[in-house]
XYZ file of C-alpha atoms in Angstrom:
621
model
C 0.409 0.129 0.174
C 2.525 2.364 1.391
C 4.892 1.399 -2.026
C 1.716 2.467 -4.550
C 0.982 5.540 -2.665
C 4.731 6.334 -2.291
C 4.795 6.559 -6.257
C 2.566 9.555 -7.025
C 3.032 11.264 -3.292
C 4.259 14.695 -4.227
C 6.054 15.579 -1.239
C 5.441 18.922 0.583
C 2.354 19.612 -2.146
C -0.231 19.819 1.093
C 1.772 21.141 2.914
C 0.531 23.195 6.298
C 0.873 26.692 5.349
C -0.379 25.738 1.927
C -3.829 23.543 2.892
C -3.983 26.245 5.625
C -4.171 29.252 3.160
C -5.908 27.376 0.524
C -9.019 26.698 3.492
C -8.555 30.370 4.645
C -8.656 32.087 0.326
C -11.621 29.492 -0.493
C -13.092 30.520 3.044
C -13.287 34.474 1.587
C -13.293 32.866 -2.209
C -16.152 30.616 -2.214
C -13.117 28.258 -4.426
C -12.554 28.558 -8.094
C -15.417 27.870 -9.894
C -18.107 29.293 -8.229
C -21.047 28.914 -9.257
C -24.067 30.695 -7.119
C -25.046 29.596 -3.337
C -28.480 28.406 -3.314
C -30.657 30.869 -1.440
C -32.514 28.215 -0.238
C -33.216 25.066 1.352
C -33.288 22.535 -2.490
C -36.652 20.697 -1.209
C -38.063 24.763 0.817
C -38.361 22.658 3.991
C -36.402 24.990 5.461
C -34.266 27.760 5.054
C -29.912 26.839 4.846
C -28.748 26.246 8.289
C -31.886 25.913 9.764
C -34.486 23.166 10.129
C -32.474 19.809 10.195
C -29.272 21.090 10.689
C -28.603 20.455 14.216
C -25.259 19.502 15.129
C -25.516 16.492 17.727
C -23.691 16.946 20.730
C -20.371 14.574 21.482
C -17.828 15.474 17.557
C -17.643 13.111 15.995
C -16.541 10.680 19.050
C -13.365 7.908 19.580
C -14.551 5.483 15.893
C -14.563 7.224 12.299
C -17.618 8.235 10.086
C -16.371 5.403 7.996
C -15.592 2.016 10.187
C -11.994 2.593 8.375
C -13.271 1.165 5.455
C -10.895 1.184 1.971
C -10.786 4.002 0.050
C -9.814 4.587 -3.489
C -5.812 6.131 -3.523
C -5.850 7.303 -7.249
C -4.141 10.387 -7.694
C -5.024 13.945 -9.310
C -1.895 14.404 -11.716
C 1.144 16.233 -11.665
C -0.786 19.361 -13.658
C -3.065 21.329 -11.849
C -5.631 23.115 -13.743
C -4.137 26.327 -12.063
C -0.540 27.838 -10.910
C 0.272 25.084 -7.987
C 0.413 27.393 -4.793
C -1.907 29.536 -5.842
C -5.299 29.869 -4.074
C -7.658 31.808 -6.465
C -8.954 34.850 -4.890
C -12.451 35.434 -6.714
C -15.208 33.856 -7.610
C -14.410 32.704 -11.048
C -16.724 31.826 -14.331
C -17.775 28.540 -13.909
C -15.013 26.245 -17.039
C -16.136 23.142 -19.317
C -13.055 22.691 -20.080
C -9.528 20.580 -18.038
C -8.447 17.724 -17.130
C -10.851 14.920 -16.951
C -9.653 14.660 -13.538
C -11.181 17.233 -12.401
C -14.357 17.397 -13.226
C -16.734 16.628 -11.226
C -20.723 15.543 -11.873
C -22.928 19.200 -11.942
C -25.337 17.402 -9.068
C -22.665 16.131 -7.078
C -21.457 19.239 -7.235
C -24.500 20.940 -6.290
C -25.118 18.900 -3.202
C -21.343 19.898 -1.995
C -21.695 24.216 -2.184
C -25.151 23.571 -0.881
C -23.260 21.388 2.192
C -21.078 24.639 2.532
C -23.851 27.208 2.229
C -25.800 25.657 4.656
C -22.723 25.039 7.229
C -21.723 28.049 6.798
C -24.992 29.876 7.639
C -25.021 27.135 10.686
C -21.468 26.691 11.727
C -19.534 30.168 10.533
C -16.303 29.690 12.113
C -16.323 26.377 10.909
C -15.167 27.730 7.262
C -16.356 24.494 5.198
C -14.741 24.641 1.615
C -17.017 22.539 -0.955
C -13.507 21.678 -1.749
C -12.870 19.438 1.701
C -16.145 17.538 0.780
C -15.303 17.026 -3.005
C -11.640 15.907 -2.517
C -13.770 13.043 1.118
C -15.882 12.396 -1.845
C -13.746 11.363 -4.351
C -11.552 9.081 -2.007
C -14.794 7.705 -1.177
C -16.706 6.418 -4.331
C -15.432 8.848 -6.575
C -18.498 11.349 -7.241
C -21.028 9.099 -6.334
C -19.730 7.129 -9.271
C -19.086 9.140 -11.715
C -22.425 11.752 -11.243
C -24.676 8.237 -11.973
C -27.865 9.748 -9.339
C -31.175 10.714 -10.512
C -32.879 14.176 -10.888
C -33.081 14.484 -6.916
C -29.289 12.944 -6.143
C -30.126 9.252 -4.993
C -27.500 7.179 -6.548
C -29.121 5.105 -8.951
C -27.660 1.784 -6.897
C -26.798 1.828 -3.554
C -22.858 2.533 -3.130
C -22.128 -0.178 -0.177
C -18.353 -0.822 1.671
C -17.674 -4.411 2.201
C -18.937 -6.469 5.442
C -17.137 -5.107 8.196
C -16.289 -8.803 10.220
C -12.979 -8.664 11.521
C -11.751 -10.026 8.508
C -9.062 -7.691 6.729
C -11.389 -5.053 8.345
C -12.369 -3.512 11.744
C -14.723 -5.863 13.011
C -18.185 -4.359 13.841
C -21.217 -6.037 14.484
C -25.097 -4.680 12.851
C -26.189 -1.567 14.046
C -29.389 -1.033 11.729
C -31.243 -4.841 11.215
C -29.908 -3.868 7.841
C -32.554 -0.492 7.328
C -29.302 1.001 5.504
C -26.847 -1.278 4.252
C -28.702 -4.377 3.894
C -27.205 -6.472 6.261
C -28.180 -8.051 9.188
C -24.673 -9.784 10.944
C -22.355 -6.664 10.060
C -22.490 -2.791 9.489
C -21.113 -1.182 5.947
C -20.438 1.746 4.737
C -23.382 2.699 2.524
C -23.458 5.458 0.261
C -21.561 8.808 -1.641
C -19.868 9.635 1.170
C -19.429 5.609 2.938
C -21.285 6.568 6.082
C -21.702 3.469 8.264
C -24.612 2.824 9.920
C -24.285 3.727 13.594
C -22.577 7.262 12.167
C -25.189 8.100 10.725
C -28.335 7.072 13.315
C -26.422 9.899 14.678
C -24.852 12.427 12.119
C -27.942 11.748 9.466
C -29.469 15.221 7.061
C -33.123 16.003 5.371
C -30.699 18.513 3.323
C -33.123 18.089 -0.001
C -36.546 17.879 2.341
C -38.336 14.846 0.935
C -38.888 13.412 4.045
C -35.961 10.994 4.013
C -32.317 11.293 6.080
C -30.957 9.141 2.463
C -27.368 8.041 3.072
C -27.824 7.330 -0.896
C -28.516 10.486 -1.495
C -26.162 13.226 -2.203
C -27.384 16.556 -1.058
C -28.644 14.715 2.807
C -24.799 12.870 2.523
C -22.794 15.736 1.818
C -24.539 18.154 4.470
C -24.418 15.058 7.038
C -20.795 14.784 6.347
C -20.153 18.194 6.443
C -21.178 18.729 9.868
C -19.340 16.122 10.841
C -15.813 18.029 10.003
C -17.180 20.477 12.336
C -17.870 18.584 14.551
C -16.041 19.135 18.890
C -15.890 23.524 17.451
C -13.385 22.561 14.559
C -12.043 25.547 12.322
C -10.838 24.285 9.392
C -8.840 26.476 8.606
C -6.089 26.218 10.928
C -4.562 22.495 10.158
C -4.222 20.752 12.884
C -8.312 21.425 12.900
C -8.300 20.694 8.678
C -6.181 17.467 10.318
C -8.121 15.800 12.763
C -11.671 16.425 11.327
C -9.953 13.712 7.662
C -8.685 11.579 10.266
C -12.111 11.386 12.316
C -13.768 10.156 9.230
C -10.434 7.859 8.088
C -8.781 6.737 10.450
C -5.096 6.182 8.321
C -2.518 8.920 7.237
C -2.174 7.815 4.286
C -5.738 8.393 4.167
C -5.264 11.862 5.267
C -1.982 13.132 2.476
C -5.160 11.987 0.077
C -7.687 13.833 0.724
C -5.194 16.304 1.627
C -3.680 16.182 -2.416
C -7.668 16.131 -4.204
C -8.255 18.826 -1.516
C -5.398 20.842 -2.681
C -5.829 20.072 -6.758
C -9.925 21.296 -6.715
C -9.189 24.270 -4.869
C -6.686 25.039 -7.621
C -10.281 24.962 -10.386
C -12.479 22.483 -12.120
C -15.132 21.927 -13.624
C -18.697 20.263 -14.317
C -19.465 16.820 -16.301
C -23.025 15.545 -16.820
C -24.053 13.779 -14.127
C -22.823 10.035 -14.709
C -19.642 10.980 -17.069
C -17.519 11.598 -14.199
C -13.664 10.480 -13.916
C -14.194 6.783 -12.039
C -10.599 5.955 -9.868
C -9.544 2.262 -10.046
C -6.686 1.593 -6.886
C -8.058 0.973 -4.015
C -6.238 0.881 -0.556
C -7.270 -2.741 0.238
C -4.713 -3.127 -2.978
C -7.424 -4.231 -5.555
C -9.538 -2.708 -8.012
C -13.906 -2.281 -8.634
C -13.728 -5.665 -10.848
C -11.221 -7.692 -8.509
C -12.840 -9.382 -4.834
C -12.279 -7.047 -2.206
C -9.792 -9.613 -0.304
C -6.620 -11.185 -1.413
C -6.380 -15.182 -1.627
C -4.696 -16.895 1.096
C -1.314 -17.391 -0.582
C -0.915 -20.886 -2.634
C 3.318 -22.334 -1.957
C 5.319 -22.388 -5.595
C 4.939 -25.584 -7.332
C 8.717 -26.982 -7.160
C 9.548 -25.965 -11.588
C 9.306 -22.084 -10.384
C 10.344 -22.469 -7.073
C 14.146 -20.053 -6.964
C 17.876 -21.866 -7.276
C 20.640 -19.674 -5.736
C 23.130 -19.097 -9.003
C 26.275 -21.248 -8.786
C 29.607 -20.363 -10.286
C 30.002 -21.450 -13.453
C 32.911 -23.915 -13.419
C 35.021 -21.935 -15.797
C 34.881 -18.608 -16.760
C 34.130 -17.172 -19.734
C 33.757 -13.372 -21.372
C 30.132 -12.981 -21.760
C 29.726 -10.197 -24.732
C 28.442 -7.079 -23.169
C 24.687 -7.048 -24.203
C 22.290 -3.900 -23.805
C 20.001 -4.130 -20.781
C 16.410 -4.253 -21.820
C 14.125 -1.177 -21.780
C 12.191 -1.292 -18.514
C 8.261 -1.406 -19.372
C 5.694 0.575 -18.525
C 3.709 -1.158 -15.377
C 0.429 -2.597 -16.462
C -2.923 -1.038 -14.916
C -5.446 -3.062 -14.413
C -8.750 -2.380 -16.988
C -11.259 0.430 -15.816
C -15.218 0.740 -16.445
C -15.121 4.496 -16.290
C -17.520 6.111 -19.923
C -15.490 7.329 -22.653
C -15.060 11.058 -22.095
C -13.290 13.486 -24.747
C -10.191 14.256 -24.751
C -9.157 17.142 -22.229
C -9.761 20.539 -23.734
C -12.705 19.341 -25.423
C -15.191 20.770 -25.002
C -17.875 18.920 -23.115
C -22.091 19.988 -22.922
C -22.986 21.727 -20.345
C -25.947 20.221 -18.272
C -29.445 21.514 -18.191
C -29.592 22.302 -14.521
C -25.795 24.716 -15.379
C -27.750 26.342 -18.613
C -30.765 26.846 -17.822
C -30.977 30.749 -17.579
C -33.902 31.837 -16.189
C -37.627 30.387 -15.341
C -40.651 31.451 -16.795
C -44.467 31.286 -15.306
C -47.064 30.402 -16.752
C -50.009 32.020 -18.064
C -52.757 29.851 -16.845
C -55.004 31.380 -13.939
C -54.606 29.181 -10.851
C -58.472 29.279 -9.766
C -60.449 26.799 -7.390
C -63.253 26.662 -5.211
C -62.794 25.135 -1.960
C -61.953 20.855 -1.812
C -62.137 20.997 -4.802
C -59.213 19.718 -7.360
C -57.443 23.339 -9.697
C -58.381 23.673 -13.439
C -54.777 24.095 -14.490
C -51.753 22.874 -13.213
C -48.938 24.695 -11.996
C -45.839 25.160 -15.334
C -42.620 27.143 -16.104
C -40.329 27.482 -19.058
C -36.954 26.448 -17.942
C -35.287 28.373 -20.690
C -31.195 29.689 -21.487
C -29.616 33.596 -22.018
C -31.187 33.159 -25.620
C -34.626 32.207 -24.672
C -34.921 28.599 -26.103
C -35.554 25.986 -24.424
C -34.179 23.667 -22.034
C -34.805 19.852 -21.268
C -34.180 18.060 -18.615
C -34.465 20.871 -15.770
C -35.458 19.549 -11.770
C -37.502 22.553 -11.651
C -38.792 22.345 -7.973
C -42.246 23.614 -6.473
C -43.416 25.115 -3.258
C -46.712 25.361 -1.348
C -46.286 28.475 1.018
C -47.237 26.636 4.887
C -49.980 29.181 5.000
C -51.675 27.136 2.527
C -53.356 23.953 3.085
C -53.543 23.145 -0.343
C -52.023 19.660 -1.202
C -50.073 18.074 -4.024
C -51.006 14.543 -4.284
C -50.898 12.407 -1.622
C -50.910 15.016 1.254
C -47.209 16.828 -0.476
C -46.471 20.287 0.154
C -43.493 20.253 -2.594
C -42.615 18.267 -5.850
C -40.102 18.180 -8.330
C -40.498 17.419 -12.225
C -37.985 17.746 -15.283
C -38.649 19.609 -17.619
C -39.980 18.529 -21.398
C -38.547 19.023 -24.929
C -40.252 22.354 -24.966
C -38.813 22.995 -21.763
C -41.705 22.876 -19.955
C -41.885 21.440 -16.285
C -45.524 20.406 -14.872
C -46.561 20.039 -11.265
C -48.712 17.030 -10.582
C -52.992 18.269 -9.776
C -53.156 20.780 -7.499
C -55.739 20.243 -4.845
C -57.933 23.108 -2.937
C -58.089 22.360 0.707
C -61.084 23.948 3.130
C -59.504 28.047 3.936
C -60.761 30.588 0.534
C -57.655 32.796 0.394
C -55.081 33.008 -2.485
C -51.730 32.501 -1.852
C -48.405 32.157 -4.353
C -47.070 28.820 -5.597
C -42.861 28.820 -5.496
C -40.622 27.686 -8.376
C -36.917 26.831 -8.248
C -34.014 24.969 -9.304
C -32.197 22.771 -6.813
C -28.745 23.937 -6.552
C -29.559 27.125 -8.212
C -30.573 30.807 -7.744
C -33.178 31.028 -10.295
C -37.472 30.914 -8.747
C -40.812 31.768 -10.285
C -43.434 31.982 -9.019
C -46.969 31.063 -9.808
C -50.714 32.827 -7.892
C -52.893 30.306 -6.960
C -56.372 31.761 -5.509
C -58.859 29.489 -3.411
C -62.901 30.601 -3.959
C -65.932 29.826 -1.475
C -68.170 27.448 -2.950
C -71.445 30.178 -3.801
C -75.337 28.915 -3.623
C -77.136 32.019 -5.459
C -80.377 30.409 -3.614
C -81.901 29.004 -0.454
C -85.504 27.283 -0.137
C -86.312 25.508 2.713
C -88.382 21.836 1.333
C -91.577 21.474 2.830
C -94.208 23.978 4.434
C -95.327 22.786 7.530
C -95.242 25.541 10.594
C -92.545 26.049 11.936
C -94.256 26.286 15.638
C -94.476 24.779 19.065
C -94.748 25.903 22.658
C -92.135 27.560 25.415
C -88.952 24.965 25.874
C -90.493 22.594 22.973
C -87.999 21.299 19.999
C -88.237 22.056 16.421
C -89.081 19.405 13.747
C -86.141 18.678 11.551
C -85.966 22.146 8.877
C -84.662 21.204 4.920
C -82.700 23.498 2.178
C -81.480 23.394 -0.515
C -78.813 25.538 -2.612
C -78.012 26.125 -5.968
C -75.959 28.244 -8.024
C -77.340 29.076 -11.437
C -79.865 26.750 -10.935
C -77.937 23.756 -10.674
C -77.862 21.886 -7.104
C -74.718 23.690 -5.220
C -73.159 21.032 -2.960
C -69.821 21.868 -0.005
C -71.731 25.738 0.353
C -70.808 26.960 4.101
C -74.279 28.445 5.158
C -75.319 30.908 8.196
C -78.286 30.593 10.246
C -78.693 33.425 12.408
C -81.976 33.405 15.120
C -83.255 37.544 15.125
C -86.667 38.788 16.212
C -88.102 40.191 11.946
C -87.765 39.319 9.009
C -86.483 42.500 8.349
C -83.333 42.088 11.449
C -80.212 40.743 10.882
C -79.154 40.363 14.555
C -78.912 38.342 16.487
C -82.304 37.400 18.684
C -82.136 37.394 22.861
C -84.762 35.792 23.441
C -85.632 33.536 20.834
C -85.521 29.595 19.828
C -81.503 28.573 20.333
C -79.001 25.538 18.592
C -79.522 24.818 22.400
C -76.157 25.780 25.484
C -72.608 26.469 24.823
C -70.624 25.223 27.582
C -71.130 28.095 29.310
C -74.612 27.116 29.664
C -75.302 30.012 27.147
C -78.451 30.034 24.747
C -76.661 29.301 20.865
C -78.148 31.463 17.741
C -75.912 31.860 15.239
C -74.724 28.510 13.409
C -72.455 27.375 10.579
C -73.986 24.759 8.157
C -72.700 23.128 5.037
C -74.764 21.465 2.164
C -74.259 17.863 1.876
C -73.329 16.316 -1.850
C -76.863 17.137 -2.790
C -76.936 20.764 -1.953
C -79.049 19.973 1.048
C -78.551 20.790 4.323
C -80.859 19.641 7.953
C -81.440 22.011 10.737
C -81.402 19.913 13.643
C -81.295 20.717 17.497
C -83.468 24.005 17.004
C -85.440 25.107 20.413
C -87.679 27.127 21.502
C -87.320 29.612 24.044
C -89.148 30.111 27.675
C -90.737 33.679 25.918
C -93.385 33.217 23.248
C -93.824 35.449 19.422
C -92.878 35.322 16.360
C -89.372 34.927 14.884
C -87.215 34.685 12.257
C -84.443 31.860 11.439
C -81.661 33.583 9.034
C -79.953 31.551 6.300
C -77.590 32.979 4.156
C -74.552 31.891 1.836
C -71.635 32.927 -0.372
C -73.263 34.102 -3.552
C -76.285 35.905 -2.660
C -78.376 33.226 -1.693
C -81.042 33.369 1.419
C -83.935 32.177 2.953
C -85.702 33.539 5.975
C -88.343 31.209 7.766
C -90.542 31.905 10.212
C -90.409 30.517 13.933
C -93.283 30.849 16.040
C -93.067 30.325 20.084
C -96.524 29.623 22.084
C -98.247 29.436 25.782
C -98.468 25.958 26.232
C -102.430 25.579 26.430
C -104.880 26.283 29.957
C -108.074 25.700 30.886
C -109.168 28.163 33.657
C -111.490 27.592 36.788
C -115.118 28.362 37.239
C -116.111 31.672 38.447
C -118.734 31.094 41.230
C -122.091 33.721 41.068
C -121.591 36.733 42.851
C -125.860 37.441 43.093
C -125.928 33.897 45.501
C -124.537 33.044 48.763
C -122.584 29.679 48.799
C -125.400 26.876 50.862
C -123.947 25.511 53.075
C -122.050 22.762 53.418
C -123.003 19.281 55.402
C -119.722 20.292 57.652
C -120.750 23.415 58.138
C -124.252 23.464 58.625
C -125.746 20.018 59.323
C -128.534 20.276 60.777
C -130.225 22.690 58.307
C -132.773 21.615 57.128
C -133.176 21.423 53.270
C -134.590 24.071 51.203
C -137.014 22.808 49.092
C -136.890 25.836 46.932
C -133.356 26.570 47.395
C -131.765 28.991 49.932
C -133.659 31.676 51.190
C -130.646 33.829 50.773
C -130.442 33.194 46.819
C -133.993 34.204 46.358
C -134.471 37.443 48.468
C -137.072 38.393 46.270
C -139.186 35.333 47.917
C -139.643 36.454 51.059
C -140.881 40.042 50.012
C -142.844 38.999 46.957
C -145.440 36.718 48.802
C -146.393 34.065 45.750
C -149.914 34.865 44.091
């Protein structure tokens, strides 16, 4: 390993002074070929440096991020993009030509840049440069296998290291039940930044806002790596802290030197290449390439025919003719799987993410009524600087937190790709119960390009309300009214889902709530409820139940109103209970004494004398 590494190592190229100066310069300049850093989280759930960017306590512990798994030992070429030893001091326009080794796949580079911006926002004193993440990504996975990732930054297939079973590697028993690495016996390093599951469980991030902390996603993994490197209050502009950070990733001095070499190389100039076309590394720290076994097989004993024997002196000295020593041949390298790349200096195709210069909002009016699907979809058109459409651009649509409208499956953010016309079309959007205007934000992940689309949710309307049935609504005080059915219509058609306000008033001319009339029961405090909000069902009807009369008789009105002008006024009558008054005695007669009052009084055949006073004054004929 040491011999293999030493044959290309440039002694002194990564001295402490040079590296520290490079970090300091990059911290101020954002590095060479700088694209404008993204101004917000790629997935819209939180601003850069907030949300999920929470540093766990402990500073990385005593282990390593990768479990000291194997890594690639390829070194950059001796010819660097810029003059050796001089770090750029100002951002430059991205270059698209240069040595193949300096090319970084577009999505992978965007992830490193975003991670740098996020960590700088949450931990500015760390001075994390994205070129350090690129150096680690190079030696850990060859920049996600040359950028074989999808539009959201997830590797097309999992990147797994060997089982850490103690046979040539560290012994780490399974810690995740195979959730990340698919191995239920031992742990394996996972993803483009090669985190072991136990480290990912502590440091994993959701940098692309898809609700998952996925070590196979370059955005999630790059941000986690940046935070891991900054743990413990490290300042990466200080050489000692920089070395400690890298060694915390893999405890090998050769690993440290390899990463620093790539870090310095990327600090002098890089360019983007299309995803999937990055240069693949060959040499591994376990001395085996990607197409060979991870461990050597047991050595076999040499056969007798090949056993070397000591030279024996010739019995007779001779004077052999001088011969020319054979010319040493270059060692052959094992075949690689790297894709065909254009020659150095040949312009490469700029990926769509970098060609797009503007997002043009669609012109369709985005309107819907509550709890319905928008008739038109949210769209933007990706165009280049000349106004030509750009296909294959990932566009993210994000809803504000204030609205209850949702994309399919309740999503608040979706990412789609522009078609051949440059049009990126969001899936169908469904309105919630809130009637309000809101703004949909479209953006390109990794770029500061945005567009805003205005959307409006309107209330459902009814221009007519009518009672079904005509039975009089009359009850006695304290009684219950029968159920009342009302139908809502809009332009003659039934109007479902319309919000109707019912108020008990004192008269047909008043819209004020009555103080004494019928009510819809009582609230928690025991007060009568005389205003209620109802909604028509799928058939455009609503049922009014639980209406009770008060204790005051009289005539009242139930006023119903709906958005759109629909009204109805229903008369509510409250009557006193029916009663039978007692019979009044004749004031001109004396009541006959009862048996209890005059038990010995003789009965008069013609009634009481007092009942007919004229009988004693006017003799009969």
